[in-house]
Coordinates of C-alpha atoms in Angstrom, one line a residue:
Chain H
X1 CA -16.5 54.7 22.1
X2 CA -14.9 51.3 22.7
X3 CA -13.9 49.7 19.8
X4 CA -14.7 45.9 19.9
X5 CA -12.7 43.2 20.5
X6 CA -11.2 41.2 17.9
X7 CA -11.0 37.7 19.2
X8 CA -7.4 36.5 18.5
X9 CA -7.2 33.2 16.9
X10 CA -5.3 31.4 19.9
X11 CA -4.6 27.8 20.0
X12 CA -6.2 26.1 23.1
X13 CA -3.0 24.2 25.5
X14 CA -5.4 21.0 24.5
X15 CA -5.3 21.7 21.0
X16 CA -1.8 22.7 20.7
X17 CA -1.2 18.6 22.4
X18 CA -3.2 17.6 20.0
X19 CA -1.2 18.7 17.2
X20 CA 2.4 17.9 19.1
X21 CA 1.0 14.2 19.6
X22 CA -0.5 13.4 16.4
X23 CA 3.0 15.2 15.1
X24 CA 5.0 12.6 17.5
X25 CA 2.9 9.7 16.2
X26 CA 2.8 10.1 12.1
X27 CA 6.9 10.7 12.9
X28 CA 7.1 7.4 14.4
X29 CA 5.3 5.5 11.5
X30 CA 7.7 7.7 9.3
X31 CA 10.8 6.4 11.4
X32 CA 9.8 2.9 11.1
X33 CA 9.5 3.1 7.5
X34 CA 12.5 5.0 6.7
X35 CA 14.2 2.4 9.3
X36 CA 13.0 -0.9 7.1
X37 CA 14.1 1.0 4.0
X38 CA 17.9 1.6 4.9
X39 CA 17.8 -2.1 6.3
X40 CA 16.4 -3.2 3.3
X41 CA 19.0 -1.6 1.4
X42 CA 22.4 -2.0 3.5
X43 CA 21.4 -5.7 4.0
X44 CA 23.0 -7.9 1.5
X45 CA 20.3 -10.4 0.4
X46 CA 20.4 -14.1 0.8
X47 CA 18.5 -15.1 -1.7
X48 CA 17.7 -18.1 0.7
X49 CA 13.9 -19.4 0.4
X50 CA 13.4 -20.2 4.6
X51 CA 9.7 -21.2 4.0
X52 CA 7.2 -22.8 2.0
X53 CA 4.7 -24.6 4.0
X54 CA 2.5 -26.6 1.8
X55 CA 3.1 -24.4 -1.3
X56 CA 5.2 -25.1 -4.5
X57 CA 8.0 -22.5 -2.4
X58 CA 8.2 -19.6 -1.3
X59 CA 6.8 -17.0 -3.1
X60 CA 3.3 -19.0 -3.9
X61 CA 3.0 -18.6 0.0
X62 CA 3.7 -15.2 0.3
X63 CA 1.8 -14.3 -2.8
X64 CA -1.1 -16.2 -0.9
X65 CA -0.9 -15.0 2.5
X66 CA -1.0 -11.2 1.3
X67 CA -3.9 -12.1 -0.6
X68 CA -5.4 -13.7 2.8
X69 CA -4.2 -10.3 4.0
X70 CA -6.1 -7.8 2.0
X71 CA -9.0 -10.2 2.1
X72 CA -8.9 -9.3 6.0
X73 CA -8.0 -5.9 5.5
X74 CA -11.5 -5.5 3.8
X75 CA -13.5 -6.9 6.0
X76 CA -11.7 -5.1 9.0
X77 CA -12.0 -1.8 7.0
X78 CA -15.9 -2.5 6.5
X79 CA -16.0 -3.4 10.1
X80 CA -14.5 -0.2 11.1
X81 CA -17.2 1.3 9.3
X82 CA -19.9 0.0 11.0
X83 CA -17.8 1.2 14.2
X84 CA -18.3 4.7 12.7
X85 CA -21.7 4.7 11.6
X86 CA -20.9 4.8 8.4
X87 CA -22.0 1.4 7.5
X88 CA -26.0 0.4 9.0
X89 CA -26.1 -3.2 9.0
X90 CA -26.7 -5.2 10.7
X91 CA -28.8 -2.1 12.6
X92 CA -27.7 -3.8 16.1
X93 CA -23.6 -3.2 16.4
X94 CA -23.0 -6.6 18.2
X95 CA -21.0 -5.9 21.8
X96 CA -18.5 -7.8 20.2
X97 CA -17.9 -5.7 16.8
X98 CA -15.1 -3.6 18.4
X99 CA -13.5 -7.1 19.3
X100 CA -14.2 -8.6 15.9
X101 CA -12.5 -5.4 14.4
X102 CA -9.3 -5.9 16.6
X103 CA -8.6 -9.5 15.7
X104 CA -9.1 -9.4 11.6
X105 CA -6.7 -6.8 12.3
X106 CA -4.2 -9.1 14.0
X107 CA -4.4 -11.9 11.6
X108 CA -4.0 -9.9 8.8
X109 CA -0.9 -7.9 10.3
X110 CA 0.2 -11.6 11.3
X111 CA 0.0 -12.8 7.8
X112 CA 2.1 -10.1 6.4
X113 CA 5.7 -11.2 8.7
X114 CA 6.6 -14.1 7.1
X115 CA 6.0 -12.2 3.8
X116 CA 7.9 -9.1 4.9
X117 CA 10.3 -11.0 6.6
X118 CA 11.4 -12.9 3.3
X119 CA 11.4 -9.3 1.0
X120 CA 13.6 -7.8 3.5
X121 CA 16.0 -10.4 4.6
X122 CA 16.3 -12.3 1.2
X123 CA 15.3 -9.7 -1.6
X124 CA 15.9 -6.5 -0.2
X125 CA 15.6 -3.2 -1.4
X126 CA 14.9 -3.2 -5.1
X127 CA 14.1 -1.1 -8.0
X128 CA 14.8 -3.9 -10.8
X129 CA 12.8 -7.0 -11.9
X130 CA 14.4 -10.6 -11.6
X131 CA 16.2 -10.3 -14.8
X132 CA 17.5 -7.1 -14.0
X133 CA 15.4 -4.7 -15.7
X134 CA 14.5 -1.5 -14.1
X135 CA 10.7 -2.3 -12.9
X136 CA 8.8 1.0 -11.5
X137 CA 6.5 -2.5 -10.4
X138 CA 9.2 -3.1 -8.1
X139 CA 10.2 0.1 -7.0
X140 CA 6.9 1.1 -6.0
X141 CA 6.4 -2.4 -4.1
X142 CA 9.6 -1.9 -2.3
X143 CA 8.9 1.5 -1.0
X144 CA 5.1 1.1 0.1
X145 CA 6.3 -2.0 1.7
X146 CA 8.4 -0.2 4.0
X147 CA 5.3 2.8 4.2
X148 CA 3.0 -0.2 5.3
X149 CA 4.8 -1.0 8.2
X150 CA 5.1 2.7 9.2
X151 CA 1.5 3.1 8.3
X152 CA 0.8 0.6 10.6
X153 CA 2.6 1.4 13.5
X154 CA 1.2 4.8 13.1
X155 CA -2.3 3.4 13.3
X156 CA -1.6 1.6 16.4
X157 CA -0.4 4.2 18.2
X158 CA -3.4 6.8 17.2
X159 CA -5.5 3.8 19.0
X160 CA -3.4 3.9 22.2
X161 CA -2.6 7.0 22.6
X162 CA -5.3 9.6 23.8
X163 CA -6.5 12.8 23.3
X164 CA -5.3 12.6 19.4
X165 CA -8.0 14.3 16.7
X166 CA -11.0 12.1 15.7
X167 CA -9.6 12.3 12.0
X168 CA -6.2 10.3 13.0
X169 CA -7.7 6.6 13.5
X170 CA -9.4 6.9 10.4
X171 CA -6.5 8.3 8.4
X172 CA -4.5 5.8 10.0
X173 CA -6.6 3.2 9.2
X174 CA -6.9 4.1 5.3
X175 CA -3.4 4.3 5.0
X176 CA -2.6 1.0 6.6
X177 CA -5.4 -0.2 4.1
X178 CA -4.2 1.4 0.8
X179 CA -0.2 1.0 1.4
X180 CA -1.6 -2.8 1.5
X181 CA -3.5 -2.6 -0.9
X182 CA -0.8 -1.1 -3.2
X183 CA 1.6 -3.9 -2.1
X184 CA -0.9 -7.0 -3.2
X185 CA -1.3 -4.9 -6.5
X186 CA 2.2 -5.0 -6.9
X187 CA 3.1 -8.7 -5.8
X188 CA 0.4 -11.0 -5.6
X189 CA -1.9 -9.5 -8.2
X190 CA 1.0 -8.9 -10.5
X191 CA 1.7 -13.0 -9.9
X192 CA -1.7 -13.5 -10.7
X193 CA -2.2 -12.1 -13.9
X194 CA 1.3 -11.5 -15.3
X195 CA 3.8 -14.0 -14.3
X196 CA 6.0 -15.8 -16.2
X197 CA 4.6 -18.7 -18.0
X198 CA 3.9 -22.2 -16.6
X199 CA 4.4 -21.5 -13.1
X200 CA 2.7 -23.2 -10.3
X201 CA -0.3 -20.8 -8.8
X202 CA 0.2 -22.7 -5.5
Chain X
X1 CA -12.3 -17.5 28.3
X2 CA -14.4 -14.7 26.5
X3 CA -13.5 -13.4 22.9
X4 CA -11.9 -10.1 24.5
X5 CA -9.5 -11.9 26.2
X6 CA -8.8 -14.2 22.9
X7 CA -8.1 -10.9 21.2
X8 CA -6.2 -10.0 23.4
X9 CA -3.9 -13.4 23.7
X10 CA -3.8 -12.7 19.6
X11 CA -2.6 -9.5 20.1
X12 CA 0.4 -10.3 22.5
X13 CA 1.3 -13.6 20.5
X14 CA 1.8 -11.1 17.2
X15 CA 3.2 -8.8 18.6
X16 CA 5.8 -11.6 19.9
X17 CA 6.2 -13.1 16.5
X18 CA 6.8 -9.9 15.0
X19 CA 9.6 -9.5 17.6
X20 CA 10.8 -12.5 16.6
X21 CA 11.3 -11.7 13.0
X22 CA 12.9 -8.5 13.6
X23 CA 15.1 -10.5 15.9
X24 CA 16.2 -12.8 12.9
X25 CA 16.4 -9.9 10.6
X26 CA 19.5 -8.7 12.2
X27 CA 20.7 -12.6 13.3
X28 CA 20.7 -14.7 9.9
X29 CA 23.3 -12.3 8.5
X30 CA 25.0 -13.3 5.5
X31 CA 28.4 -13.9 5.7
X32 CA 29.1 -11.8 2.3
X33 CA 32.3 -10.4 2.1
X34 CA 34.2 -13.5 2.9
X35 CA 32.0 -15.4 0.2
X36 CA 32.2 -12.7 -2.3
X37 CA 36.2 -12.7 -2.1
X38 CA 36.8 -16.5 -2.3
X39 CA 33.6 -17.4 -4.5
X40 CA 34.0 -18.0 -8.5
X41 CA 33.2 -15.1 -10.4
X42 CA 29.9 -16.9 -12.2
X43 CA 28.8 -17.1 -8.2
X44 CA 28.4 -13.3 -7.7
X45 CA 26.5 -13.1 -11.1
X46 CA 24.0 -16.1 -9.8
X47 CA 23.4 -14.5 -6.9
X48 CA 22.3 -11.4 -8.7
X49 CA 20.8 -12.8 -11.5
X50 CA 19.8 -15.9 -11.2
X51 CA 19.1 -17.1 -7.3
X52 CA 15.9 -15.1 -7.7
X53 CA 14.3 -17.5 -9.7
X54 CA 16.6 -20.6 -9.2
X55 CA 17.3 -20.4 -5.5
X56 CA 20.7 -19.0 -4.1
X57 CA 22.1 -22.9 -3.9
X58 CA 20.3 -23.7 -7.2
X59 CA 17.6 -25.8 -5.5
X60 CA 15.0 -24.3 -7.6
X61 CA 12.5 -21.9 -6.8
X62 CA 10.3 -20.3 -9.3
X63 CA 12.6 -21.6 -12.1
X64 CA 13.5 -25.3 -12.3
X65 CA 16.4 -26.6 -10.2
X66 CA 19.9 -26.4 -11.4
X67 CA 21.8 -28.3 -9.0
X68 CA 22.7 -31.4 -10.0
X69 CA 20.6 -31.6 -12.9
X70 CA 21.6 -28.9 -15.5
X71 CA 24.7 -31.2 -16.7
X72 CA 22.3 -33.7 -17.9
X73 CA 19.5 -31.0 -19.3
X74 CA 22.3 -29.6 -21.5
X75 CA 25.1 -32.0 -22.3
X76 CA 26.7 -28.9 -24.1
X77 CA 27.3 -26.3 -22.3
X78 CA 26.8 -24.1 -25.8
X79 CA 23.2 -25.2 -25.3
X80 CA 22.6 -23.7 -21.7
X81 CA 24.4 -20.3 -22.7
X82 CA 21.6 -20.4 -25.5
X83 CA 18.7 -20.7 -23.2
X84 CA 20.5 -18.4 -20.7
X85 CA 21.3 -15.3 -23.9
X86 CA 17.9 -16.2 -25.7
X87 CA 15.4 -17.1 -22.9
X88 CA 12.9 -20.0 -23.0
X89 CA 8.8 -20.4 -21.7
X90 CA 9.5 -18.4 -18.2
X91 CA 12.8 -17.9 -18.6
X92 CA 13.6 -14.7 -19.5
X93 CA 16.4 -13.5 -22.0
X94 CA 19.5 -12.1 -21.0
X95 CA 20.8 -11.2 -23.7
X96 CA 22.2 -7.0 -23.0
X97 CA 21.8 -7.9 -19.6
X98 CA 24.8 -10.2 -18.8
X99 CA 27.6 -9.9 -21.1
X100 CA 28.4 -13.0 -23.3
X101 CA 31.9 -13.2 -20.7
X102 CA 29.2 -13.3 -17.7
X103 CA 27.1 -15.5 -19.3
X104 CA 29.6 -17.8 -19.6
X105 CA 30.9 -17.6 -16.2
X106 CA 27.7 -17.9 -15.2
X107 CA 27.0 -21.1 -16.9
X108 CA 30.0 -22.7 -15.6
X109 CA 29.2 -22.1 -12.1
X110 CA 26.0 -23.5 -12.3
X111 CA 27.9 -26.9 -14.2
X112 CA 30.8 -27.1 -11.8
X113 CA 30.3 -25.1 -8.0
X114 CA 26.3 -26.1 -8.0
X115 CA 26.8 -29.9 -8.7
X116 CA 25.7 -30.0 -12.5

């Protein structure tokens, strides 16, 4: 008598990709974000203030355009849903959802430069608050800032490049979405609620 | 044009922009070993403590400006190193965070090398 086969549990060539690619592409986002870190830290600040716009200075715009941001962010993330069939309305996806999606995505990645730009090149890396205290507030901001931008660039290479798992646009997506979210918590809602007194909101 | 190709425009001129700003990340470098050698010693402590708030020429910022006007806010200079050590409305204290020395020093840069 012939004993039966045990299938072996192989990895398919496909699969195996898979795993290499999505490995390549989380890497990358990790690079990035390790990348901004070190800058952030071996850069000596300037302390400058480059841009206002029509704000009081500085850090009322930034305050405001990563508020803008996250606003975005949630619609793009409830947008994505629909995408997914995870949201139902409106029952008709409009042709132009996927497009939709794509640019709230833009904008808000485009409002979060000059606000980057000014932590990195004028702040820098930091762990204490403004009067020198240690600040787990600003610790945390100042890493997940850096994870954001890796976050991102990871999400934007699981849309471009193919034959990744369904799971990695998605897990992309949410981790763009909460390092973002983490970062307004720490900044602009912290500027909302907590900052020192008699300062301008705008 | 169609909203595709709008999107798409979007998408090149951000990705451009960012670009841009990594660009000037590495381009606007500060010049901060020749300044930290020949400035005052009140100048580094600023810059650490105070430019946050006050703005790294003392142009104001979050806190009111200094440059300039901080002569004629405080006459006395014992009165600045009070607000400075004790704090006052969003002005934190810095009292155990700056030495009575640095505070000092700190005060006088802001009354002589900022303009008073």
């Amino acid at each position: 008598m012939v004993a039966p086969t045990v299938p072996h549990e192989t990895t398919s060539p496909t699969a195996k990709g898979a795993t290499a690619r999505i490995l390549a592409v989380f890497l990358a986002g990790a690079a990035v974000a390790v990348l901004l870190g070190v800058y952030a830290n071996e850069h000596t600040p300037t302390k400058d203030k480059p841009y206002a716009l029509f704000f009081t200075d500085t850090i009322q715009l930034k305050v405001w355009f990563a508020s803008a941001a996250v606003v975005l962010a949630v619609v793009q993330v409830l947008l994505g849903m629909r995408l997914y069939g995870r949201l139902r309305w409106p029952k008709q996806s409009p042709a132009w959802l996927g497009d939709a999606h794509r640019l709230v995505g833009i904008v808000a990645f485009g409002l979060t430069l000059p606000v980057a730009y000014h932590c990195l090149w004028a702040l820098g890396f930091q762990s204490t608050d403004m009067t020198g205290a240690s600040s787990t507030r600003v610790l945390v901001h100042s890493i997940v800032g850096c994870c954001f931008y890796g976050a991102f660039v990871t999400k934007v290479l699981c849309v471009r490049v193919k034959g990744l798992p369904g799971w990695a646009i998605p897990v992309a997506g949410g981790l763009v979405f909460g390092a973002l979210v983490l970062v307004f918590v720490t900044s602009s809602l912290w500027w909302f609620v907590d900052r020192p007194a008699g300062l301008p909101l705008f | 044009m169609g909203f595709k190709r709008f999107v798409n425009l979007m998408e090149i001129a951000v990705a451009v922009v960012a670009l841009g700003f990594v660009v000037m990340l590495f381009a606007n470098q500060p010049d901060g070993e020749s300044e930290a050698s020949e400035s005052p010693p009140g100048a580094t402590i600023f810059s650490a403590s105070c430019a946050g708030c006050h703005g790294a020429d003392g142009g104001g910022g979050i806190g009111p400006k200094l440059a300039g006007e901080v002569v004629d806010d405080f006459p006395d200079a014992a009165d600045e190193i009070a607000v400075v050590t004790n704090g006052r409305r969003g002005m934190p204290s810095f009292d155990g965070r700056l030495t009575p020395r640095e505070i000092e020093q700190v005060v006088e840069y802001t009354r002589t090398a900022l303009g008073g």
